[in-house]
Amino acid sequence: MSEHRRKPPQPQGGGRAAARRGQSGSSSGRRAAPRGATGSPADYGLGQGSTDEERSYGGRAEARRAAQRTGGGRRRAAEPGRGGRRGAPGGPGGPARGRGRAPAPGRKRLIDYPRAGKYGAARWVPSWKLVTGLFIGFIGSLVAVAGIGYAMVSVPNVADTAKAQNNVFYWSDKTEMVATGGETNRQIVNLSQIPKAMQYAVVSQENKTFYTDSGIDPKGIARAVFNMARGGETQGGSTITQQYVKNARLGDQSQTITRKFKEIFISIKVGATVSKDKIMAGYLNSAYYGRNAYGIQAAARAYFNKDSVELNPGECAFLAAMLKGATYYDPAGSTSIDPAATPEANSKRALRQMQNTLDKMVEYHRLDAATRAKYTRLPNVKNPRSNTQLAGQVGYLVDLAKAYLINNTNISADDLQQGGYSIYTTFDKKKVKELEASVKNVQKANIKPKQRPNTDTHVQFGGASVDPTTGAIKAIYGGEDATKHFTNNADVTGAQVGSTFKPFVLAAAMKWGVRDKSLGPEQAQDERTQVSPKSLYSGKNKLKILDYDKTVWKNEKQQEWLQTNDGNESYGSPPKYQIDLREAMRESVNSAYVQLGMDVGLDKVKEAAMDAGLKANSLTGTSYPSFSIGISDPSAIRMAGAYATFAASGERRDPYSVEKVTSEKGVDYEHKDAAKEVFTPKVADNVTDVLKTVVDKGTGTAAQLTGRDVAGKTGTTDGNKSAWFVGYTPQLSTSITMFRYDDDEAKKNRTFLEMYGTGGQKKIHGASFPAQIWHDYMEEALKGQPVKDFPTPEPIGEVVNDVPSATPTPTVSDTQQASPSASPTPSETLTSPSPSASESCKFSWQCTDTGGTDTGGTDGGVTSSPTATDTSGTGNTRGNGNGGLFGGATG
């Protein structure tokens, strides 16, 4: 409407004032509606003809103020039900309030929110009084809760930590093997017996404000709570006081927010009521240093065989590193828990951490620079076991069972340290003793370190025995004595397996078949021919290995590959030198199986090995032809388990060492069978049938058992640095390995040594001492058990390649005198010497020449685990050390 209207005529019957009151009553809704009102705009003075509405309020400004007072403006005032303060209830002037209006005057609330007397957004903005009151209430509540929590907790006594329960380990027959736990290696000492260097080392490395802080780290606490709220891993206390409280509360190791807050209150109370010296002594006496050593005194004995008071600054800095987690810092290694925790890797980590601690001690004026300069190398660390109950094979068995639980169940290392578990293992006491006796008998009769110090020192044996029907590990041989030799030779060692790898190549050829070489790489993957053991391959020495497209395989330096055989011998009759796969396995002919691996595809060979039970991180050089003849380094346990897959007609059961775990809470873990068919019975049984040939009349005759079917394979590697025999019956699969390995603690770069001349033999091969140990053990282990035969295999696959020639006989190659260049140029060919048996003594390992050796190992063109830049074949590199039973993606 126009704001400039003419002055309306004076109303009659009451004058101008009455007119204004009438207008106001009809337009503002403050008076009752007149009778007969229709509710239309005209009835309330809002029609087109009405021009006196705004004047009734004394102008535009007054009208706007009136509209605000009614909470809805002119149009809202005209709506029924939005009445003013006076008028008929429910009508236009009724008592219903408009939107956004404050409560009626005089009405008070305990909490003025939304706020009275405010309109619009202002109603929802809390007053400073409300905010202040809530803040004071919140702080008061926190103080009350903290006060109650502080009053309820008590200061822990570090002496109580020595009361952790034993873990009791049982043999498979439920008889007790050993009871061992937290208290077996602990002795509390006074602070005066702990060197100042040790105290300063932990302060400098872990909590430089220890002597001035209140005992807690608010940032660390917030970080831990935030992680737990997100469902992530909990974090330990970041101050020495908090860590001391955690160590001293073995009775409650649950990872919950409640426990964390309880530890915070205890830490505050400890910081306020306990002296710093007492906290320091308590922490160093309760901390875990690895090697089952709790407290600084036990750690000093476990690592240096001395009392804690005698520790020098370098040794103190070293032990401070162990507090960060001995699994990854103990130079002895912990590969049974994590394959990455090798002795070499741990030694590097420990030295780096030790040097960092010493540097910080100098930086914080806890050590003078001249003294610090004396300690630049790792101290000489002693053997890792001092508990005599863990002597012999028991220590290896206990470690194996612990590693299995940590990697495969919800039972953690901290839980095991606390103790209280009954652990029922799969280990057969009788078989463990028989395996140990078989090794020691052969070792005592043949290995003479005093007579032949240059060849018979550092000789090691390892072995494992697995039940194919369950996957249970029945026995292992880890070494001479767990308290003297602390690398478990049944688990990860890095010893390459040589030609014992060839059965996986044969299994891949039977499962997937060979590729059609006339097709492209993608199409060739789909067009395959399943292979029969009667298929023919070249047994020629220095054979040029072809890729899928019939071109000669070359490495990244464009060097051609010439695959050599044992003793530079060719097998078969010229000119093709053809030999079937059964005969090639029996004689361990490298050239035939290297080419077969290329025809199948090395990716499929790798897949077959993993299907059988090997771990991916133990498979080395998967893009090189020599991969097919054993440059990888699985453990003895994994090799026994993989061959057990063939014994079980293609059903894989991963090796395991613990049947059940119980505690006061009940059953904490129970093993459940998880068989998986990875090969069809037709494939697996044909592999077994071929491997029977090896034992019946091939390189493995020394492993023949009286009246029993045996399938197995020998293996020897380049440089004669390791030798294997892996074999099985329907009831038991066993692997035996032998190598020379310098594990002198003073030498951190450990290497495998050659075995030429060891044991009085010209060289060691799988058919010699390993096969003899296997035979002696299996004869005893199977005594009294029924004789079982392997299943008769069904015919499989097609005969690929040409018609066979005459009966294969080894023929000396015309080129056998050629010696490969140490560093070939791109135009040169890459040869690979790989010794095996001579014809005159191929059935007897006692021959002083090659005696049936079937090396492959690193002989396949590269004599060490190949890398992108190492193909010259130096033969000096040890394996990657992976592939243990429970490493990495634990099995």
PDB file of N, CA, C and O in Angstrom, residues 752-803:
ATOM      1  N   PHE A 752      77.182 -69.025   4.914  1.00  0.00           N
ATOM      2  CA  PHE A 752      77.247 -70.465   4.722  1.00  0.00           C
ATOM      3  C   PHE A 752      78.623 -70.822   4.178  1.00  0.00           C
ATOM      4  O   PHE A 752      79.194 -70.092   3.367  1.00  0.00           O
ATOM      5  N   LEU A 753      79.112 -71.961   4.613  1.00  0.00           N
ATOM      6  CA  LEU A 753      80.447 -72.413   4.215  1.00  0.00           C
ATOM      7  C   LEU A 753      80.335 -73.650   3.334  1.00  0.00           C
ATOM      8  O   LEU A 753      79.385 -74.418   3.438  1.00  0.00           O
ATOM      9  N   GLU A 754      81.316 -73.853   2.479  1.00  0.00           N
ATOM     10  CA  GLU A 754      81.333 -75.027   1.606  1.00  0.00           C
ATOM     11  C   GLU A 754      81.566 -76.301   2.418  1.00  0.00           C
ATOM     12  O   GLU A 754      82.173 -76.264   3.493  1.00  0.00           O
ATOM     13  N   MET A 755      81.071 -77.408   1.873  1.00  0.00           N
ATOM     14  CA  MET A 755      81.210 -78.696   2.570  1.00  0.00           C
ATOM     15  C   MET A 755      82.047 -79.687   1.765  1.00  0.00           C
ATOM     16  O   MET A 755      81.930 -80.901   1.949  1.00  0.00           O
ATOM     17  N   TYR A 756      82.894 -79.213   0.912  1.00  0.00           N
ATOM     18  CA  TYR A 756      83.826 -80.109   0.232  1.00  0.00           C
ATOM     19  C   TYR A 756      84.802 -80.684   1.252  1.00  0.00           C
ATOM     20  O   TYR A 756      85.470 -79.955   1.965  1.00  0.00           O
ATOM     21  N   GLY A 757      84.832 -81.994   1.355  1.00  0.00           N
ATOM     22  CA  GLY A 757      85.723 -82.646   2.296  1.00  0.00           C
ATOM     23  C   GLY A 757      85.106 -82.883   3.659  1.00  0.00           C
ATOM     24  O   GLY A 757      85.701 -83.577   4.505  1.00  0.00           O
ATOM     25  N   THR A 758      83.953 -82.320   3.926  1.00  0.00           N
ATOM     26  CA  THR A 758      83.306 -82.494   5.225  1.00  0.00           C
ATOM     27  C   THR A 758      82.941 -83.963   5.444  1.00  0.00           C
ATOM     28  O   THR A 758      82.443 -84.633   4.535  1.00  0.00           O
ATOM     29  N   GLY A 759      83.200 -84.449   6.646  1.00  0.00           N
ATOM     30  CA  GLY A 759      82.879 -85.835   6.962  1.00  0.00           C
ATOM     31  C   GLY A 759      83.708 -86.836   6.203  1.00  0.00           C
ATOM     32  O   GLY A 759      83.333 -88.015   6.101  1.00  0.00           O
ATOM     33  N   GLY A 760      84.813 -86.398   5.639  1.00  0.00           N
ATOM     34  CA  GLY A 760      85.662 -87.294   4.867  1.00  0.00           C
ATOM     35  C   GLY A 760      85.152 -87.535   3.462  1.00  0.00           C
ATOM     36  O   GLY A 760      85.752 -88.314   2.711  1.00  0.00           O
ATOM     37  N   GLN A 761      84.055 -86.880   3.066  1.00  0.00           N
ATOM     38  CA  GLN A 761      83.503 -87.035   1.717  1.00  0.00           C
ATOM     39  C   GLN A 761      84.091 -85.982   0.785  1.00  0.00           C
ATOM     40  O   GLN A 761      84.431 -84.871   1.215  1.00  0.00           O
ATOM     41  N   LYS A 762      84.217 -86.368  -0.483  1.00  0.00           N
ATOM     42  CA  LYS A 762      84.707 -85.383  -1.444  1.00  0.00           C
ATOM     43  C   LYS A 762      83.788 -84.168  -1.450  1.00  0.00           C
ATOM     44  O   LYS A 762      84.232 -83.026  -1.539  1.00  0.00           O
ATOM     45  N   LYS A 763      82.494 -84.426  -1.380  1.00  0.00           N
ATOM     46  CA  LYS A 763      81.511 -83.362  -1.182  1.00  0.00           C
ATOM     47  C   LYS A 763      80.258 -83.979  -0.592  1.00  0.00           C
ATOM     48  O   LYS A 763      80.019 -85.196  -0.693  1.00  0.00           O
ATOM     49  N   ILE A 764      79.477 -83.147   0.052  1.00  0.00           N
ATOM     50  CA  ILE A 764      78.251 -83.603   0.698  1.00  0.00           C
ATOM     51  C   ILE A 764      77.082 -83.417  -0.263  1.00  0.00           C
ATOM     52  O   ILE A 764      76.975 -82.408  -0.954  1.00  0.00           O
ATOM     53  N   HIS A 765      76.202 -84.411  -0.293  1.00  0.00           N
ATOM     54  CA  HIS A 765      75.026 -84.337  -1.144  1.00  0.00           C
ATOM     55  C   HIS A 765      73.839 -84.902  -0.384  1.00  0.00           C
ATOM     56  O   HIS A 765      73.999 -85.555   0.658  1.00  0.00           O
ATOM     57  N   GLY A 766      72.641 -84.665  -0.891  1.00  0.00           N
ATOM     58  CA  GLY A 766      71.444 -85.094  -0.190  1.00  0.00           C
ATOM     59  C   GLY A 766      71.352 -86.583   0.020  1.00  0.00           C
ATOM     60  O   GLY A 766      70.699 -87.045   0.966  1.00  0.00           O
ATOM     61  N   ALA A 767      72.001 -87.374  -0.865  1.00  0.00           N
ATOM     62  CA  ALA A 767      71.949 -88.830  -0.755  1.00  0.00           C
ATOM     63  C   ALA A 767      72.909 -89.371   0.289  1.00  0.00           C
ATOM     64  O   ALA A 767      72.922 -90.570   0.550  1.00  0.00           O
ATOM     65  N   SER A 768      73.703 -88.481   0.906  1.00  0.00           N
ATOM     66  CA  SER A 768      74.686 -88.974   1.873  1.00  0.00           C
ATOM     67  C   SER A 768      74.139 -88.881   3.290  1.00  0.00           C
ATOM     68  O   SER A 768      73.199 -89.582   3.654  1.00  0.00           O
ATOM     69  N   PHE A 769      74.693 -88.038   4.115  1.00  0.00           N
ATOM     70  CA  PHE A 769      74.307 -87.991   5.524  1.00  0.00           C
ATOM     71  C   PHE A 769      72.824 -87.647   5.741  1.00  0.00           C
ATOM     72  O   PHE A 769      72.188 -88.247   6.608  1.00  0.00           O
ATOM     73  N   PRO A 770      72.240 -86.680   4.992  1.00  0.00           N
ATOM     74  CA  PRO A 770      70.814 -86.407   5.197  1.00  0.00           C
ATOM     75  C   PRO A 770      69.929 -87.623   4.953  1.00  0.00           C
ATOM     76  O   PRO A 770      69.005 -87.898   5.737  1.00  0.00           O
ATOM     77  N   ALA A 771      70.192 -88.372   3.878  1.00  0.00           N
ATOM     78  CA  ALA A 771      69.378 -89.554   3.584  1.00  0.00           C
ATOM     79  C   ALA A 771      69.587 -90.643   4.640  1.00  0.00           C
ATOM     80  O   ALA A 771      68.644 -91.358   5.001  1.00  0.00           O
ATOM     81  N   GLN A 772      70.811 -90.775   5.137  1.00  0.00           N
ATOM     82  CA  GLN A 772      71.067 -91.783   6.169  1.00  0.00           C
ATOM     83  C   GLN A 772      70.324 -91.438   7.463  1.00  0.00           C
ATOM     84  O   GLN A 772      69.738 -92.313   8.104  1.00  0.00           O
ATOM     85  N   ILE A 773      70.358 -90.166   7.860  1.00  0.00           N
ATOM     86  CA  ILE A 773      69.632 -89.741   9.066  1.00  0.00           C
ATOM     87  C   ILE A 773      68.140 -89.991   8.886  1.00  0.00           C
ATOM     88  O   ILE A 773      67.459 -90.495   9.787  1.00  0.00           O
ATOM     89  N   TRP A 774      67.632 -89.634   7.705  1.00  0.00           N
ATOM     90  CA  TRP A 774      66.200 -89.833   7.415  1.00  0.00           C
ATOM     91  C   TRP A 774      65.834 -91.314   7.575  1.00  0.00           C
ATOM     92  O   TRP A 774      64.836 -91.647   8.203  1.00  0.00           O
ATOM     93  N   HIS A 775      66.655 -92.162   6.995  1.00  0.00           N
ATOM     94  CA  HIS A 775      66.398 -93.604   7.056  1.00  0.00           C
ATOM     95  C   HIS A 775      66.387 -94.111   8.494  1.00  0.00           C
ATOM     96  O   HIS A 775      65.470 -94.818   8.927  1.00  0.00           O
ATOM     97  N   ASP A 776      67.426 -93.738   9.264  1.00  0.00           N
ATOM     98  CA  ASP A 776      67.543 -94.248  10.632  1.00  0.00           C
ATOM     99  C   ASP A 776      66.369 -93.785  11.491  1.00  0.00           C
ATOM    100  O   ASP A 776      65.831 -94.562  12.294  1.00  0.00           O
ATOM    101  N   TYR A 777      65.997 -92.545  11.336  1.00  0.00           N
ATOM    102  CA  TYR A 777      64.887 -92.014  12.124  1.00  0.00           C
ATOM    103  C   TYR A 777      63.566 -92.676  11.742  1.00  0.00           C
ATOM    104  O   TYR A 777      62.795 -93.124  12.618  1.00  0.00           O
ATOM    105  N   MET A 778      63.281 -92.757  10.447  1.00  0.00           N
ATOM    106  CA  MET A 778      61.983 -93.275   9.997  1.00  0.00           C
ATOM    107  C   MET A 778      61.818 -94.751  10.340  1.00  0.00           C
ATOM    108  O   MET A 778      60.696 -95.206  10.643  1.00  0.00           O
ATOM    109  N   GLU A 779      62.890 -95.500  10.321  1.00  0.00           N
ATOM    110  CA  GLU A 779      62.782 -96.910  10.711  1.00  0.00           C
ATOM    111  C   GLU A 779      62.279 -97.027  12.153  1.00  0.00           C
ATOM    112  O   GLU A 779      61.434 -97.875  12.459  1.00  0.00           O
ATOM    113  N   GLU A 780      62.783 -96.185  13.027  1.00  0.00           N
ATOM    114  CA  GLU A 780      62.372 -96.223  14.429  1.00  0.00           C
ATOM    115  C   GLU A 780      60.996 -95.581  14.625  1.00  0.00           C
ATOM    116  O   GLU A 780      60.166 -96.080  15.380  1.00  0.00           O
ATOM    117  N   ALA A 781      60.773 -94.463  13.965  1.00  0.00           N
ATOM    118  CA  ALA A 781      59.521 -93.732  14.165  1.00  0.00           C
ATOM    119  C   ALA A 781      58.302 -94.521  13.704  1.00  0.00           C
ATOM    120  O   ALA A 781      57.210 -94.391  14.275  1.00  0.00           O
ATOM    121  N   LEU A 782      58.469 -95.367  12.675  1.00  0.00           N
ATOM    122  CA  LEU A 782      57.345 -96.125  12.125  1.00  0.00           C
ATOM    123  C   LEU A 782      57.277 -97.549  12.670  1.00  0.00           C
ATOM    124  O   LEU A 782      56.385 -98.316  12.275  1.00  0.00           O
ATOM    125  N   LYS A 783      58.198 -97.871  13.559  1.00  0.00           N
ATOM    126  CA  LYS A 783      58.205 -99.223  14.111  1.00  0.00           C
ATOM    127  C   LYS A 783      56.885 -99.478  14.866  1.00  0.00           C
ATOM    128  O   LYS A 783      56.443 -98.683  15.678  1.00  0.00           O
ATOM    129  N   GLY A 784      56.259-100.611  14.542  1.00  0.00           N
ATOM    130  CA  GLY A 784      55.003-100.968  15.176  1.00  0.00           C
ATOM    131  C   GLY A 784      53.775-100.434  14.484  1.00  0.00           C
ATOM    132  O   GLY A 784      52.649-100.830  14.813  1.00  0.00           O
ATOM    133  N   GLN A 785      53.950 -99.512  13.531  1.00  0.00           N
ATOM    134  CA  GLN A 785      52.807 -98.980  12.792  1.00  0.00           C
ATOM    135  C   GLN A 785      52.520 -99.858  11.581  1.00  0.00           C
ATOM    136  O   GLN A 785      53.436-100.438  10.987  1.00  0.00           O
ATOM    137  N   PRO A 786      51.261 -99.981  11.175  1.00  0.00           N
ATOM    138  CA  PRO A 786      50.935-100.835  10.031  1.00  0.00           C
ATOM    139  C   PRO A 786      51.579-100.329   8.751  1.00  0.00           C
ATOM    140  O   PRO A 786      51.787 -99.127   8.569  1.00  0.00           O
ATOM    141  N   VAL A 787      51.893-101.253   7.860  1.00  0.00           N
ATOM    142  CA  VAL A 787      52.457-100.891   6.569  1.00  0.00           C
ATOM    143  C   VAL A 787      51.326-100.419   5.656  1.00  0.00           C
ATOM    144  O   VAL A 787      50.303-101.084   5.512  1.00  0.00           O
ATOM    145  N   LYS A 788      51.514 -99.242   5.064  1.00  0.00           N
ATOM    146  CA  LYS A 788      50.521 -98.698   4.141  1.00  0.00           C
ATOM    147  C   LYS A 788      51.178 -98.391   2.813  1.00  0.00           C
ATOM    148  O   LYS A 788      52.318 -97.899   2.771  1.00  0.00           O
ATOM    149  N   ASP A 789      50.461 -98.683   1.749  1.00  0.00           N
ATOM    150  CA  ASP A 789      50.960 -98.386   0.409  1.00  0.00           C
ATOM    151  C   ASP A 789      50.366 -97.076  -0.103  1.00  0.00           C
ATOM    152  O   ASP A 789      49.274 -96.670   0.301  1.00  0.00           O
ATOM    153  N   PHE A 790      51.085 -96.453  -1.002  1.00  0.00           N
ATOM    154  CA  PHE A 790      50.543 -95.257  -1.648  1.00  0.00           C
ATOM    155  C   PHE A 790      49.436 -95.652  -2.627  1.00  0.00           C
ATOM    156  O   PHE A 790      49.443 -96.758  -3.172  1.00  0.00           O
ATOM    157  N   PRO A 791      48.490 -94.748  -2.887  1.00  0.00           N
ATOM    158  CA  PRO A 791      47.446 -95.045  -3.880  1.00  0.00           C
ATOM    159  C   PRO A 791      48.048 -95.265  -5.265  1.00  0.00           C
ATOM    160  O   PRO A 791      49.061 -94.651  -5.623  1.00  0.00           O
ATOM    161  N   THR A 792      47.422 -96.143  -6.026  1.00  0.00           N
ATOM    162  CA  THR A 792      47.845 -96.351  -7.414  1.00  0.00           C
ATOM    163  C   THR A 792      47.398 -95.157  -8.234  1.00  0.00           C
ATOM    164  O   THR A 792      46.207 -94.831  -8.274  1.00  0.00           O
ATOM    165  N   PRO A 793      48.323 -94.463  -8.894  1.00  0.00           N
ATOM    166  CA  PRO A 793      47.931 -93.244  -9.617  1.00  0.00           C
ATOM    167  C   PRO A 793      47.162 -93.551 -10.895  1.00  0.00           C
ATOM    168  O   PRO A 793      47.432 -94.541 -11.584  1.00  0.00           O
ATOM    169  N   GLU A 794      46.209 -92.701 -11.204  1.00  0.00           N
ATOM    170  CA  GLU A 794      45.503 -92.789 -12.473  1.00  0.00           C
ATOM    171  C   GLU A 794      46.344 -92.119 -13.550  1.00  0.00           C
ATOM    172  O   GLU A 794      47.063 -91.151 -13.273  1.00  0.00           O
ATOM    173  N   PRO A 795      46.258 -92.599 -14.781  1.00  0.00           N
ATOM    174  CA  PRO A 795      47.004 -91.951 -15.873  1.00  0.00           C
ATOM    175  C   PRO A 795      46.614 -90.484 -15.980  1.00  0.00           C
ATOM    176  O   PRO A 795      45.452 -90.115 -15.766  1.00  0.00           O
ATOM    177  N   ILE A 796      47.575 -89.666 -16.310  1.00  0.00           N
ATOM    178  CA  ILE A 796      47.320 -88.230 -16.362  1.00  0.00           C
ATOM    179  C   ILE A 796      48.045 -87.606 -17.534  1.00  0.00           C
ATOM    180  O   ILE A 796      49.141 -88.025 -17.916  1.00  0.00           O
ATOM    181  N   GLY A 797      47.437 -86.622 -18.159  1.00  0.00           N
ATOM    182  CA  GLY A 797      48.071 -85.768 -19.144  1.00  0.00           C
ATOM    183  C   GLY A 797      48.431 -86.429 -20.453  1.00  0.00           C
ATOM    184  O   GLY A 797      48.082 -87.576 -20.736  1.00  0.00           O
ATOM    185  N   GLU A 798      49.153 -85.668 -21.263  1.00  0.00           N
ATOM    186  CA  GLU A 798      49.604 -86.112 -22.572  1.00  0.00           C
ATOM    187  C   GLU A 798      51.121 -86.117 -22.619  1.00  0.00           C
ATOM    188  O   GLU A 798      51.790 -85.371 -21.909  1.00  0.00           O
ATOM    189  N   VAL A 799      51.643 -86.962 -23.481  1.00  0.00           N
ATOM    190  CA  VAL A 799      53.095 -87.013 -23.693  1.00  0.00           C
ATOM    191  C   VAL A 799      53.459 -85.876 -24.640  1.00  0.00           C
ATOM    192  O   VAL A 799      53.074 -85.884 -25.807  1.00  0.00           O
ATOM    193  N   VAL A 800      54.160 -84.906 -24.119  1.00  0.00           N
ATOM    194  CA  VAL A 800      54.550 -83.777 -24.961  1.00  0.00           C
ATOM    195  C   VAL A 800      55.956 -83.991 -25.495  1.00  0.00           C
ATOM    196  O   VAL A 800      56.750 -84.733 -24.930  1.00  0.00           O
ATOM    197  N   ASN A 801      56.247 -83.366 -26.616  1.00  0.00           N
ATOM    198  CA  ASN A 801      57.532 -83.415 -27.319  1.00  0.00           C
ATOM    199  C   ASN A 801      57.689 -84.721 -28.104  1.00  0.00           C
ATOM    200  O   ASN A 801      56.743 -85.479 -28.285  1.00  0.00           O
ATOM    201  N   ASP A 802      58.886 -85.037 -28.524  1.00  0.00           N
ATOM    202  CA  ASP A 802      59.102 -86.060 -29.543  1.00  0.00           C
ATOM    203  C   ASP A 802      59.046 -87.483 -29.011  1.00  0.00           C
ATOM    204  O   ASP A 802      58.984 -87.733 -27.817  1.00  0.00           O
ATOM    205  N   VAL A 803      59.162 -88.430 -29.931  1.00  0.00           N
ATOM    206  CA  VAL A 803      59.221 -89.848 -29.601  1.00  0.00           C
ATOM    207  C   VAL A 803      60.520 -90.110 -28.861  1.00  0.00           C
ATOM    208  O   VAL A 803      61.573 -89.587 -29.213  1.00  0.00           O
TER     209      VAL A 803
END
